Amino acid sequence: MAEIIAFGASPDVDAMDRPALEAYLAEIRRRIAALDEREPEDMSSEAYDEWSEEHEQLEDIADDILDRLEE
């Protein structure tokens, strides 16, 4: 069974096996989808800036996981 990793933790994707990577990617994708549902309407607001930064961080994590899975 895959370990669920709390947001804020920085797991070492290089040390994860394939099932753990796939589970982590699924969790990151769920978080991105949930974040998308809370996208602020005002693109010039501080809330949007914070939302955008979190979204980008999650996308970067997903990209790192995908790169690792392709190795």
JSON list of N, CA, C and O in Angstrom, two decimals, residues 13-62:
[
{"chain": "A", "resi": 13, "resn": "VAL", "atom": "N", "xyz": [11.62, 12.13, -4.34]},
{"chain": "A", "resi": 13, "resn": "VAL", "atom": "CA", "xyz": [11.05, 11.30, -5.40]},
{"chain": "A", "resi": 13, "resn": "VAL", "atom": "C", "xyz": [12.08, 10.35, -6.00]},
{"chain": "A", "resi": 13, "resn": "VAL", "atom": "O", "xyz": [11.72, 9.31, -6.53]},
{"chain": "A", "resi": 14, "resn": "ASP", "atom": "N", "xyz": [13.35, 10.67, -5.89]},
{"chain": "A", "resi": 14, "resn": "ASP", "atom": "CA", "xyz": [14.40, 9.79, -6.40]},
{"chain": "A", "resi": 14, "resn": "ASP", "atom": "C", "xyz": [14.50, 8.50, -5.59]},
{"chain": "A", "resi": 14, "resn": "ASP", "atom": "O", "xyz": [14.99, 7.49, -6.08]},
{"chain": "A", "resi": 15, "resn": "ALA", "atom": "N", "xyz": [14.03, 8.55, -4.35]},
{"chain": "A", "resi": 15, "resn": "ALA", "atom": "CA", "xyz": [14.10, 7.37, -3.48]},
{"chain": "A", "resi": 15, "resn": "ALA", "atom": "C", "xyz": [12.81, 6.55, -3.52]},
{"chain": "A", "resi": 15, "resn": "ALA", "atom": "O", "xyz": [12.77, 5.47, -2.93]},
{"chain": "A", "resi": 16, "resn": "MET", "atom": "N", "xyz": [11.80, 7.03, -4.21]},
{"chain": "A", "resi": 16, "resn": "MET", "atom": "CA", "xyz": [10.51, 6.34, -4.25]},
{"chain": "A", "resi": 16, "resn": "MET", "atom": "C", "xyz": [10.50, 5.27, -5.33]},
{"chain": "A", "resi": 16, "resn": "MET", "atom": "O", "xyz": [11.08, 5.46, -6.40]},
{"chain": "A", "resi": 17, "resn": "ASP", "atom": "N", "xyz": [9.79, 4.18, -5.04]},
{"chain": "A", "resi": 17, "resn": "ASP", "atom": "CA", "xyz": [9.60, 3.17, -6.08]},
{"chain": "A", "resi": 17, "resn": "ASP", "atom": "C", "xyz": [8.40, 3.57, -6.95]},
{"chain": "A", "resi": 17, "resn": "ASP", "atom": "O", "xyz": [7.71, 4.55, -6.67]},
{"chain": "A", "resi": 18, "resn": "ARG", "atom": "N", "xyz": [8.20, 2.84, -8.03]},
{"chain": "A", "resi": 18, "resn": "ARG", "atom": "CA", "xyz": [7.16, 3.20, -9.01]},
{"chain": "A", "resi": 18, "resn": "ARG", "atom": "C", "xyz": [5.76, 3.31, -8.38]},
{"chain": "A", "resi": 18, "resn": "ARG", "atom": "O", "xyz": [5.07, 4.29, -8.62]},
{"chain": "A", "resi": 19, "resn": "PRO", "atom": "N", "xyz": [5.32, 2.34, -7.58]},
{"chain": "A", "resi": 19, "resn": "PRO", "atom": "CA", "xyz": [3.97, 2.47, -6.99]},
{"chain": "A", "resi": 19, "resn": "PRO", "atom": "C", "xyz": [3.83, 3.71, -6.10]},
{"chain": "A", "resi": 19, "resn": "PRO", "atom": "O", "xyz": [2.79, 4.37, -6.11]},
{"chain": "A", "resi": 20, "resn": "ALA", "atom": "N", "xyz": [4.87, 4.03, -5.35]},
{"chain": "A", "resi": 20, "resn": "ALA", "atom": "CA", "xyz": [4.82, 5.22, -4.50]},
{"chain": "A", "resi": 20, "resn": "ALA", "atom": "C", "xyz": [4.77, 6.48, -5.35]},
{"chain": "A", "resi": 20, "resn": "ALA", "atom": "O", "xyz": [4.04, 7.43, -5.03]},
{"chain": "A", "resi": 21, "resn": "LEU", "atom": "N", "xyz": [5.54, 6.50, -6.44]},
{"chain": "A", "resi": 21, "resn": "LEU", "atom": "CA", "xyz": [5.52, 7.65, -7.35]},
{"chain": "A", "resi": 21, "resn": "LEU", "atom": "C", "xyz": [4.15, 7.83, -7.97]},
{"chain": "A", "resi": 21, "resn": "LEU", "atom": "O", "xyz": [3.63, 8.95, -8.05]},
{"chain": "A", "resi": 22, "resn": "GLU", "atom": "N", "xyz": [3.55, 6.73, -8.40]},
{"chain": "A", "resi": 22, "resn": "GLU", "atom": "CA", "xyz": [2.22, 6.81, -9.02]},
{"chain": "A", "resi": 22, "resn": "GLU", "atom": "C", "xyz": [1.17, 7.29, -8.02]},
{"chain": "A", "resi": 22, "resn": "GLU", "atom": "O", "xyz": [0.30, 8.09, -8.36]},
{"chain": "A", "resi": 23, "resn": "ALA", "atom": "N", "xyz": [1.25, 6.82, -6.78]},
{"chain": "A", "resi": 23, "resn": "ALA", "atom": "CA", "xyz": [0.31, 7.26, -5.74]},
{"chain": "A", "resi": 23, "resn": "ALA", "atom": "C", "xyz": [0.52, 8.74, -5.42]},
{"chain": "A", "resi": 23, "resn": "ALA", "atom": "O", "xyz": [-0.46, 9.49, -5.26]},
{"chain": "A", "resi": 24, "resn": "TYR", "atom": "N", "xyz": [1.76, 9.15, -5.35]},
{"chain": "A", "resi": 24, "resn": "TYR", "atom": "CA", "xyz": [2.07, 10.55, -5.06]},
{"chain": "A", "resi": 24, "resn": "TYR", "atom": "C", "xyz": [1.59, 11.45, -6.20]},
{"chain": "A", "resi": 24, "resn": "TYR", "atom": "O", "xyz": [1.01, 12.51, -5.97]},
{"chain": "A", "resi": 25, "resn": "LEU", "atom": "N", "xyz": [1.78, 11.01, -7.44]},
{"chain": "A", "resi": 25, "resn": "LEU", "atom": "CA", "xyz": [1.31, 11.77, -8.60]},
{"chain": "A", "resi": 25, "resn": "LEU", "atom": "C", "xyz": [-0.21, 11.91, -8.57]},
{"chain": "A", "resi": 25, "resn": "LEU", "atom": "O", "xyz": [-0.75, 13.00, -8.82]},
{"chain": "A", "resi": 26, "resn": "ALA", "atom": "N", "xyz": [-0.90, 10.84, -8.23]},
{"chain": "A", "resi": 26, "resn": "ALA", "atom": "CA", "xyz": [-2.37, 10.89, -8.13]},
{"chain": "A", "resi": 26, "resn": "ALA", "atom": "C", "xyz": [-2.79, 11.90, -7.06]},
{"chain": "A", "resi": 26, "resn": "ALA", "atom": "O", "xyz": [-3.74, 12.67, -7.27]},
{"chain": "A", "resi": 27, "resn": "GLU", "atom": "N", "xyz": [-2.10, 11.90, -5.94]},
{"chain": "A", "resi": 27, "resn": "GLU", "atom": "CA", "xyz": [-2.42, 12.85, -4.86]},
{"chain": "A", "resi": 27, "resn": "GLU", "atom": "C", "xyz": [-2.17, 14.29, -5.33]},
{"chain": "A", "resi": 27, "resn": "GLU", "atom": "O", "xyz": [-2.98, 15.18, -5.08]},
{"chain": "A", "resi": 28, "resn": "ILE", "atom": "N", "xyz": [-1.06, 14.53, -5.99]},
{"chain": "A", "resi": 28, "resn": "ILE", "atom": "CA", "xyz": [-0.74, 15.88, -6.48]},
{"chain": "A", "resi": 28, "resn": "ILE", "atom": "C", "xyz": [-1.79, 16.31, -7.49]},
{"chain": "A", "resi": 28, "resn": "ILE", "atom": "O", "xyz": [-2.25, 17.46, -7.46]},
{"chain": "A", "resi": 29, "resn": "ARG", "atom": "N", "xyz": [-2.20, 15.43, -8.37]},
{"chain": "A", "resi": 29, "resn": "ARG", "atom": "CA", "xyz": [-3.23, 15.78, -9.36]},
{"chain": "A", "resi": 29, "resn": "ARG", "atom": "C", "xyz": [-4.56, 16.09, -8.68]},
{"chain": "A", "resi": 29, "resn": "ARG", "atom": "O", "xyz": [-5.28, 16.99, -9.12]},
{"chain": "A", "resi": 30, "resn": "ARG", "atom": "N", "xyz": [-4.90, 15.37, -7.60]},
{"chain": "A", "resi": 30, "resn": "ARG", "atom": "CA", "xyz": [-6.12, 15.68, -6.85]},
{"chain": "A", "resi": 30, "resn": "ARG", "atom": "C", "xyz": [-6.03, 17.07, -6.23]},
{"chain": "A", "resi": 30, "resn": "ARG", "atom": "O", "xyz": [-6.99, 17.83, -6.23]},
{"chain": "A", "resi": 31, "resn": "ARG", "atom": "N", "xyz": [-4.86, 17.38, -5.71]},
{"chain": "A", "resi": 31, "resn": "ARG", "atom": "CA", "xyz": [-4.67, 18.70, -5.08]},
{"chain": "A", "resi": 31, "resn": "ARG", "atom": "C", "xyz": [-4.75, 19.82, -6.12]},
{"chain": "A", "resi": 31, "resn": "ARG", "atom": "O", "xyz": [-5.29, 20.88, -5.84]},
{"chain": "A", "resi": 32, "resn": "ILE", "atom": "N", "xyz": [-4.21, 19.58, -7.29]},
{"chain": "A", "resi": 32, "resn": "ILE", "atom": "CA", "xyz": [-4.30, 20.59, -8.36]},
{"chain": "A", "resi": 32, "resn": "ILE", "atom": "C", "xyz": [-5.76, 20.79, -8.74]},
{"chain": "A", "resi": 32, "resn": "ILE", "atom": "O", "xyz": [-6.22, 21.93, -8.90]},
{"chain": "A", "resi": 33, "resn": "ALA", "atom": "N", "xyz": [-6.51, 19.71, -8.88]},
{"chain": "A", "resi": 33, "resn": "ALA", "atom": "CA", "xyz": [-7.94, 19.81, -9.24]},
{"chain": "A", "resi": 33, "resn": "ALA", "atom": "C", "xyz": [-8.72, 20.57, -8.17]},
{"chain": "A", "resi": 33, "resn": "ALA", "atom": "O", "xyz": [-9.56, 21.42, -8.49]},
{"chain": "A", "resi": 34, "resn": "ALA", "atom": "N", "xyz": [-8.44, 20.27, -6.91]},
{"chain": "A", "resi": 34, "resn": "ALA", "atom": "CA", "xyz": [-9.12, 20.97, -5.81]},
{"chain": "A", "resi": 34, "resn": "ALA", "atom": "C", "xyz": [-8.75, 22.45, -5.81]},
{"chain": "A", "resi": 34, "resn": "ALA", "atom": "O", "xyz": [-9.60, 23.32, -5.58]},
{"chain": "A", "resi": 35, "resn": "LEU", "atom": "N", "xyz": [-7.49, 22.73, -6.08]},
{"chain": "A", "resi": 35, "resn": "LEU", "atom": "CA", "xyz": [-7.03, 24.11, -6.14]},
{"chain": "A", "resi": 35, "resn": "LEU", "atom": "C", "xyz": [-7.68, 24.85, -7.31]},
{"chain": "A", "resi": 35, "resn": "LEU", "atom": "O", "xyz": [-8.08, 26.02, -7.17]},
{"chain": "A", "resi": 36, "resn": "ASP", "atom": "N", "xyz": [-7.83, 24.18, -8.43]},
{"chain": "A", "resi": 36, "resn": "ASP", "atom": "CA", "xyz": [-8.48, 24.79, -9.60]},
{"chain": "A", "resi": 36, "resn": "ASP", "atom": "C", "xyz": [-9.90, 25.23, -9.27]},
{"chain": "A", "resi": 36, "resn": "ASP", "atom": "O", "xyz": [-10.37, 26.25, -9.79]},
{"chain": "A", "resi": 37, "resn": "GLU", "atom": "N", "xyz": [-10.58, 24.47, -8.42]},
{"chain": "A", "resi": 37, "resn": "GLU", "atom": "CA", "xyz": [-11.94, 24.82, -8.04]},
{"chain": "A", "resi": 37, "resn": "GLU", "atom": "C", "xyz": [-12.01, 26.08, -7.18]},
{"chain": "A", "resi": 37, "resn": "GLU", "atom": "O", "xyz": [-13.06, 26.70, -7.08]},
{"chain": "A", "resi": 38, "resn": "ARG", "atom": "N", "xyz": [-10.89, 26.45, -6.57]},
{"chain": "A", "resi": 38, "resn": "ARG", "atom": "CA", "xyz": [-10.84, 27.62, -5.69]},
{"chain": "A", "resi": 38, "resn": "ARG", "atom": "C", "xyz": [-10.10, 28.80, -6.32]},
{"chain": "A", "resi": 38, "resn": "ARG", "atom": "O", "xyz": [-9.68, 29.71, -5.61]},
{"chain": "A", "resi": 39, "resn": "GLU", "atom": "N", "xyz": [-9.96, 28.79, -7.63]},
{"chain": "A", "resi": 39, "resn": "GLU", "atom": "CA", "xyz": [-9.22, 29.87, -8.30]},
{"chain": "A", "resi": 39, "resn": "GLU", "atom": "C", "xyz": [-9.91, 31.21, -8.07]},
{"chain": "A", "resi": 39, "resn": "GLU", "atom": "O", "xyz": [-11.09, 31.37, -8.38]},
{"chain": "A", "resi": 40, "resn": "PRO", "atom": "N", "xyz": [-9.18, 32.18, -7.50]},
{"chain": "A", "resi": 40, "resn": "PRO", "atom": "CA", "xyz": [-9.77, 33.51, -7.29]},
{"chain": "A", "resi": 40, "resn": "PRO", "atom": "C", "xyz": [-10.11, 34.17, -8.63]},
{"chain": "A", "resi": 40, "resn": "PRO", "atom": "O", "xyz": [-9.42, 33.98, -9.63]},
{"chain": "A", "resi": 41, "resn": "GLU", "atom": "N", "xyz": [-11.19, 34.93, -8.64]},
{"chain": "A", "resi": 41, "resn": "GLU", "atom": "CA", "xyz": [-11.62, 35.59, -9.86]},
{"chain": "A", "resi": 41, "resn": "GLU", "atom": "C", "xyz": [-10.75, 36.79, -10.21]},
{"chain": "A", "resi": 41, "resn": "GLU", "atom": "O", "xyz": [-10.50, 37.05, -11.39]},
{"chain": "A", "resi": 42, "resn": "ASP", "atom": "N", "xyz": [-10.30, 37.52, -9.21]},
{"chain": "A", "resi": 42, "resn": "ASP", "atom": "CA", "xyz": [-9.52, 38.74, -9.43]},
{"chain": "A", "resi": 42, "resn": "ASP", "atom": "C", "xyz": [-8.05, 38.38, -9.63]},
{"chain": "A", "resi": 42, "resn": "ASP", "atom": "O", "xyz": [-7.31, 38.12, -8.69]},
{"chain": "A", "resi": 43, "resn": "MET", "atom": "N", "xyz": [-7.63, 38.39, -10.90]},
{"chain": "A", "resi": 43, "resn": "MET", "atom": "CA", "xyz": [-6.27, 38.00, -11.23]},
{"chain": "A", "resi": 43, "resn": "MET", "atom": "C", "xyz": [-5.21, 38.99, -10.74]},
{"chain": "A", "resi": 43, "resn": "MET", "atom": "O", "xyz": [-4.02, 38.67, -10.74]},
{"chain": "A", "resi": 44, "resn": "SER", "atom": "N", "xyz": [-5.62, 40.15, -10.29]},
{"chain": "A", "resi": 44, "resn": "SER", "atom": "CA", "xyz": [-4.66, 41.13, -9.80]},
{"chain": "A", "resi": 44, "resn": "SER", "atom": "C", "xyz": [-4.63, 41.17, -8.27]},
{"chain": "A", "resi": 44, "resn": "SER", "atom": "O", "xyz": [-3.98, 42.05, -7.69]},
{"chain": "A", "resi": 45, "resn": "SER", "atom": "N", "xyz": [-5.28, 40.23, -7.62]},
{"chain": "A", "resi": 45, "resn": "SER", "atom": "CA", "xyz": [-5.34, 40.21, -6.16]},
{"chain": "A", "resi": 45, "resn": "SER", "atom": "C", "xyz": [-4.18, 39.42, -5.56]},
{"chain": "A", "resi": 45, "resn": "SER", "atom": "O", "xyz": [-3.55, 38.59, -6.22]},
{"chain": "A", "resi": 46, "resn": "GLU", "atom": "N", "xyz": [-3.94, 39.69, -4.28]},
{"chain": "A", "resi": 46, "resn": "GLU", "atom": "CA", "xyz": [-2.92, 38.94, -3.56]},
{"chain": "A", "resi": 46, "resn": "GLU", "atom": "C", "xyz": [-3.34, 37.47, -3.43]},
{"chain": "A", "resi": 46, "resn": "GLU", "atom": "O", "xyz": [-2.50, 36.57, -3.50]},
{"chain": "A", "resi": 47, "resn": "ALA", "atom": "N", "xyz": [-4.62, 37.24, -3.27]},
{"chain": "A", "resi": 47, "resn": "ALA", "atom": "CA", "xyz": [-5.13, 35.86, -3.17]},
{"chain": "A", "resi": 47, "resn": "ALA", "atom": "C", "xyz": [-4.81, 35.10, -4.45]},
{"chain": "A", "resi": 47, "resn": "ALA", "atom": "O", "xyz": [-4.44, 33.92, -4.40]},
{"chain": "A", "resi": 48, "resn": "TYR", "atom": "N", "xyz": [-4.95, 35.75, -5.60]},
{"chain": "A", "resi": 48, "resn": "TYR", "atom": "CA", "xyz": [-4.63, 35.08, -6.86]},
{"chain": "A", "resi": 48, "resn": "TYR", "atom": "C", "xyz": [-3.14, 34.79, -6.95]},
{"chain": "A", "resi": 48, "resn": "TYR", "atom": "O", "xyz": [-2.75, 33.71, -7.41]},
{"chain": "A", "resi": 49, "resn": "ASP", "atom": "N", "xyz": [-2.32, 35.73, -6.51]},
{"chain": "A", "resi": 49, "resn": "ASP", "atom": "CA", "xyz": [-0.87, 35.51, -6.53]},
{"chain": "A", "resi": 49, "resn": "ASP", "atom": "C", "xyz": [-0.50, 34.29, -5.69]},
{"chain": "A", "resi": 49, "resn": "ASP", "atom": "O", "xyz": [0.32, 33.46, -6.11]},
{"chain": "A", "resi": 50, "resn": "GLU", "atom": "N", "xyz": [-1.09, 34.18, -4.49]},
{"chain": "A", "resi": 50, "resn": "GLU", "atom": "CA", "xyz": [-0.82, 33.05, -3.62]},
{"chain": "A", "resi": 50, "resn": "GLU", "atom": "C", "xyz": [-1.33, 31.75, -4.25]},
{"chain": "A", "resi": 50, "resn": "GLU", "atom": "O", "xyz": [-0.65, 30.73, -4.22]},
{"chain": "A", "resi": 51, "resn": "TRP", "atom": "N", "xyz": [-2.53, 31.81, -4.84]},
{"chain": "A", "resi": 51, "resn": "TRP", "atom": "CA", "xyz": [-3.11, 30.65, -5.51]},
{"chain": "A", "resi": 51, "resn": "TRP", "atom": "C", "xyz": [-2.19, 30.20, -6.66]},
{"chain": "A", "resi": 51, "resn": "TRP", "atom": "O", "xyz": [-1.89, 29.02, -6.81]},
{"chain": "A", "resi": 52, "resn": "SER", "atom": "N", "xyz": [-1.76, 31.16, -7.44]},
{"chain": "A", "resi": 52, "resn": "SER", "atom": "CA", "xyz": [-0.91, 30.87, -8.60]},
{"chain": "A", "resi": 52, "resn": "SER", "atom": "C", "xyz": [0.42, 30.24, -8.18]},
{"chain": "A", "resi": 52, "resn": "SER", "atom": "O", "xyz": [0.89, 29.29, -8.81]},
{"chain": "A", "resi": 53, "resn": "GLU", "atom": "N", "xyz": [1.00, 30.74, -7.12]},
{"chain": "A", "resi": 53, "resn": "GLU", "atom": "CA", "xyz": [2.27, 30.21, -6.63]},
{"chain": "A", "resi": 53, "resn": "GLU", "atom": "C", "xyz": [2.09, 28.76, -6.16]},
{"chain": "A", "resi": 53, "resn": "GLU", "atom": "O", "xyz": [2.91, 27.89, -6.49]},
{"chain": "A", "resi": 54, "resn": "GLU", "atom": "N", "xyz": [1.03, 28.50, -5.42]},
{"chain": "A", "resi": 54, "resn": "GLU", "atom": "CA", "xyz": [0.78, 27.13, -4.96]},
{"chain": "A", "resi": 54, "resn": "GLU", "atom": "C", "xyz": [0.53, 26.20, -6.14]},
{"chain": "A", "resi": 54, "resn": "GLU", "atom": "O", "xyz": [1.03, 25.07, -6.19]},
{"chain": "A", "resi": 55, "resn": "HIS", "atom": "N", "xyz": [-0.23, 26.68, -7.13]},
{"chain": "A", "resi": 55, "resn": "HIS", "atom": "CA", "xyz": [-0.54, 25.89, -8.32]},
{"chain": "A", "resi": 55, "resn": "HIS", "atom": "C", "xyz": [0.75, 25.54, -9.06]},
{"chain": "A", "resi": 55, "resn": "HIS", "atom": "O", "xyz": [0.96, 24.39, -9.47]},
{"chain": "A", "resi": 56, "resn": "GLU", "atom": "N", "xyz": [1.62, 26.52, -9.22]},
{"chain": "A", "resi": 56, "resn": "GLU", "atom": "CA", "xyz": [2.88, 26.29, -9.93]},
{"chain": "A", "resi": 56, "resn": "GLU", "atom": "C", "xyz": [3.76, 25.29, -9.18]},
{"chain": "A", "resi": 56, "resn": "GLU", "atom": "O", "xyz": [4.40, 24.43, -9.79]},
{"chain": "A", "resi": 57, "resn": "GLN", "atom": "N", "xyz": [3.78, 25.38, -7.85]},
{"chain": "A", "resi": 57, "resn": "GLN", "atom": "CA", "xyz": [4.58, 24.44, -7.06]},
{"chain": "A", "resi": 57, "resn": "GLN", "atom": "C", "xyz": [4.07, 23.01, -7.26]},
{"chain": "A", "resi": 57, "resn": "GLN", "atom": "O", "xyz": [4.86, 22.09, -7.41]},
{"chain": "A", "resi": 58, "resn": "LEU", "atom": "N", "xyz": [2.75, 22.85, -7.24]},
{"chain": "A", "resi": 58, "resn": "LEU", "atom": "CA", "xyz": [2.18, 21.52, -7.43]},
{"chain": "A", "resi": 58, "resn": "LEU", "atom": "C", "xyz": [2.48, 20.99, -8.84]},
{"chain": "A", "resi": 58, "resn": "LEU", "atom": "O", "xyz": [2.79, 19.82, -9.00]},
{"chain": "A", "resi": 59, "resn": "GLU", "atom": "N", "xyz": [2.40, 21.86, -9.84]},
{"chain": "A", "resi": 59, "resn": "GLU", "atom": "CA", "xyz": [2.72, 21.44, -11.20]},
{"chain": "A", "resi": 59, "resn": "GLU", "atom": "C", "xyz": [4.19, 21.05, -11.33]},
{"chain": "A", "resi": 59, "resn": "GLU", "atom": "O", "xyz": [4.51, 20.09, -12.03]},
{"chain": "A", "resi": 60, "resn": "ASP", "atom": "N", "xyz": [5.07, 21.76, -10.64]},
{"chain": "A", "resi": 60, "resn": "ASP", "atom": "CA", "xyz": [6.49, 21.41, -10.65]},
{"chain": "A", "resi": 60, "resn": "ASP", "atom": "C", "xyz": [6.72, 20.03, -10.02]},
{"chain": "A", "resi": 60, "resn": "ASP", "atom": "O", "xyz": [7.52, 19.24, -10.53]},
{"chain": "A", "resi": 61, "resn": "ILE", "atom": "N", "xyz": [6.02, 19.76, -8.93]},
{"chain": "A", "resi": 61, "resn": "ILE", "atom": "CA", "xyz": [6.13, 18.45, -8.28]},
{"chain": "A", "resi": 61, "resn": "ILE", "atom": "C", "xyz": [5.65, 17.36, -9.24]},
{"chain": "A", "resi": 61, "resn": "ILE", "atom": "O", "xyz": [6.31, 16.33, -9.40]},
{"chain": "A", "resi": 62, "resn": "ALA", "atom": "N", "xyz": [4.51, 17.60, -9.88]},
{"chain": "A", "resi": 62, "resn": "ALA", "atom": "CA", "xyz": [3.98, 16.63, -10.84]},
{"chain": "A", "resi": 62, "resn": "ALA", "atom": "C", "xyz": [4.98, 16.38, -11.97]},
{"chain": "A", "resi": 62, "resn": "ALA", "atom": "O", "xyz": [5.20, 15.23, -12.37]}
]
